Short mmCIF file of N, CA and C in Angstrom, two decimals:
data_model
loop_
_atom_site.label_atom_id
_atom_site.label_comp_id
_atom_site.label_asym_id
_atom_site.label_seq_id
_atom_site.Cartn_x
_atom_site.Cartn_y
_atom_site.Cartn_z
N UNK A 101 17.22 12.02 -6.92
CA UNK A 101 17.02 13.45 -6.73
C UNK A 101 18.35 14.16 -6.61
N UNK A 102 19.46 13.42 -6.72
CA UNK A 102 20.77 14.02 -6.59
C UNK A 102 21.39 14.31 -7.95
N UNK A 103 20.87 13.72 -8.99
CA UNK A 103 21.44 13.83 -10.33
C UNK A 103 21.47 15.28 -10.80
N UNK A 104 22.54 15.62 -11.53
CA UNK A 104 22.66 16.97 -12.09
C UNK A 104 22.90 16.92 -13.59
N UNK A 105 22.81 15.75 -14.21
CA UNK A 105 23.09 15.60 -15.63
C UNK A 105 21.93 16.09 -16.48
N UNK A 106 22.08 15.93 -17.80
CA UNK A 106 21.02 16.35 -18.71
C UNK A 106 19.72 15.60 -18.43
N UNK A 107 18.63 16.30 -18.39
CA UNK A 107 17.33 15.69 -18.15
C UNK A 107 16.98 15.55 -16.68
N UNK A 108 17.91 15.89 -15.79
CA UNK A 108 17.63 15.72 -14.36
C UNK A 108 16.55 16.68 -13.88
N UNK A 109 16.40 17.82 -14.55
CA UNK A 109 15.35 18.77 -14.14
C UNK A 109 13.96 18.19 -14.38
N UNK A 110 13.86 17.21 -15.26
CA UNK A 110 12.57 16.55 -15.49
C UNK A 110 12.34 15.41 -14.50
N UNK A 111 13.41 14.75 -14.08
CA UNK A 111 13.29 13.59 -13.21
C UNK A 111 13.15 13.96 -11.74
N UNK A 112 13.75 15.05 -11.31
CA UNK A 112 13.72 15.41 -9.89
C UNK A 112 12.30 15.62 -9.36
N UNK A 113 11.41 16.32 -10.07
CA UNK A 113 10.04 16.48 -9.53
C UNK A 113 9.25 15.17 -9.47
N UNK A 114 9.66 14.17 -10.26
CA UNK A 114 8.95 12.88 -10.25
C UNK A 114 9.41 11.98 -9.12
N UNK A 115 10.53 12.29 -8.49
CA UNK A 115 11.10 11.41 -7.47
C UNK A 115 10.18 11.27 -6.27
N UNK A 116 9.63 12.36 -5.78
CA UNK A 116 8.77 12.31 -4.59
C UNK A 116 7.50 11.49 -4.83
N UNK A 117 6.76 11.70 -5.92
CA UNK A 117 5.59 10.85 -6.15
C UNK A 117 5.93 9.37 -6.33
N UNK A 118 7.06 9.08 -6.96
CA UNK A 118 7.44 7.68 -7.15
C UNK A 118 7.76 7.04 -5.81
N UNK A 119 8.53 7.72 -4.98
CA UNK A 119 8.87 7.19 -3.65
C UNK A 119 7.61 7.09 -2.80
N UNK A 120 6.73 8.08 -2.87
CA UNK A 120 5.47 8.01 -2.13
C UNK A 120 4.61 6.84 -2.57
N UNK A 121 4.58 6.58 -3.86
CA UNK A 121 3.82 5.43 -4.35
C UNK A 121 4.39 4.11 -3.88
N UNK A 122 5.71 4.02 -3.86
CA UNK A 122 6.34 2.79 -3.36
C UNK A 122 6.04 2.57 -1.89
N UNK A 123 6.12 3.64 -1.09
CA UNK A 123 5.83 3.52 0.34
C UNK A 123 4.36 3.16 0.56
N UNK A 124 3.46 3.83 -0.16
CA UNK A 124 2.03 3.57 -0.01
C UNK A 124 1.68 2.14 -0.42
N UNK A 125 2.24 1.67 -1.52
CA UNK A 125 1.92 0.31 -1.95
C UNK A 125 2.51 -0.73 -1.01
N UNK A 126 3.67 -0.44 -0.44
CA UNK A 126 4.26 -1.36 0.54
C UNK A 126 3.39 -1.45 1.78
N UNK A 127 2.95 -0.30 2.29
CA UNK A 127 2.07 -0.32 3.47
C UNK A 127 0.76 -1.01 3.16
N UNK A 128 0.20 -0.75 1.99
CA UNK A 128 -1.05 -1.38 1.61
C UNK A 128 -0.91 -2.89 1.56
N UNK A 129 0.18 -3.35 0.97
CA UNK A 129 0.39 -4.78 0.82
C UNK A 129 0.68 -5.46 2.15
N UNK A 130 1.52 -4.87 2.98
CA UNK A 130 1.99 -5.53 4.19
C UNK A 130 1.11 -5.30 5.41
N UNK A 131 0.29 -4.25 5.41
CA UNK A 131 -0.49 -3.92 6.61
C UNK A 131 -1.99 -3.97 6.33
N UNK A 132 -2.46 -3.20 5.37
CA UNK A 132 -3.90 -3.02 5.17
C UNK A 132 -4.56 -4.30 4.67
N UNK A 133 -3.97 -4.97 3.69
CA UNK A 133 -4.59 -6.17 3.14
C UNK A 133 -4.73 -7.27 4.20
N UNK A 134 -3.70 -7.59 4.99
CA UNK A 134 -3.89 -8.61 6.02
C UNK A 134 -4.91 -8.21 7.09
N UNK A 135 -4.95 -6.94 7.46
CA UNK A 135 -5.91 -6.49 8.47
C UNK A 135 -7.34 -6.64 7.94
N UNK A 136 -7.58 -6.23 6.71
CA UNK A 136 -8.91 -6.37 6.12
C UNK A 136 -9.28 -7.84 5.98
N UNK A 137 -8.33 -8.68 5.61
CA UNK A 137 -8.59 -10.12 5.49
C UNK A 137 -8.99 -10.71 6.84
N UNK A 138 -8.26 -10.35 7.89
CA UNK A 138 -8.60 -10.86 9.22
C UNK A 138 -9.97 -10.37 9.66
N UNK A 139 -10.30 -9.12 9.35
CA UNK A 139 -11.60 -8.56 9.71
C UNK A 139 -12.72 -9.30 9.00
N UNK A 140 -12.55 -9.55 7.70
CA UNK A 140 -13.58 -10.25 6.92
C UNK A 140 -13.71 -11.69 7.40
N UNK A 141 -12.60 -12.36 7.68
CA UNK A 141 -12.66 -13.74 8.17
C UNK A 141 -13.34 -13.82 9.53
N UNK A 142 -13.07 -12.86 10.41
CA UNK A 142 -13.73 -12.83 11.71
C UNK A 142 -15.23 -12.62 11.57
N UNK A 143 -15.61 -11.73 10.67
CA UNK A 143 -17.03 -11.48 10.42
C UNK A 143 -17.70 -12.73 9.84
N UNK A 144 -17.02 -13.39 8.90
CA UNK A 144 -17.57 -14.60 8.31
C UNK A 144 -17.71 -15.71 9.35
N UNK A 145 -16.74 -15.84 10.22
CA UNK A 145 -16.79 -16.88 11.25
C UNK A 145 -17.95 -16.63 12.21
N UNK A 146 -18.19 -15.37 12.55
CA UNK A 146 -19.32 -15.06 13.44
C UNK A 146 -20.65 -15.35 12.76
N UNK A 147 -20.76 -15.01 11.48
CA UNK A 147 -22.01 -15.26 10.76
C UNK A 147 -22.27 -16.75 10.60
N UNK A 148 -21.25 -17.52 10.28
CA UNK A 148 -21.40 -18.97 10.14
C UNK A 148 -21.70 -19.58 11.49
N UNK A 149 -21.08 -19.08 12.54
CA UNK A 149 -21.32 -19.60 13.89
C UNK A 149 -22.74 -19.33 14.35
N UNK A 150 -23.32 -18.21 13.96
CA UNK A 150 -24.69 -17.88 14.37
C UNK A 150 -25.72 -18.70 13.61
N UNK A 151 -25.40 -19.13 12.40
CA UNK A 151 -26.37 -19.86 11.59
C UNK A 151 -26.53 -21.31 12.05
N UNK A 152 -25.51 -21.88 12.66
CA UNK A 152 -25.59 -23.30 13.04
C UNK A 152 -26.28 -23.47 14.37
#
């Protein structure tokens, strides 16, 4: 977003969505996926435990 060369007026507005996408995908990968996995595994363990 600091560039001032030719074509920079096209790239500057794209910088925020690109950075936002990187942050969102990082959070999704490192936080949301493991939390959902643990939740599903806990639910599965309770269901299997109740059936036996």
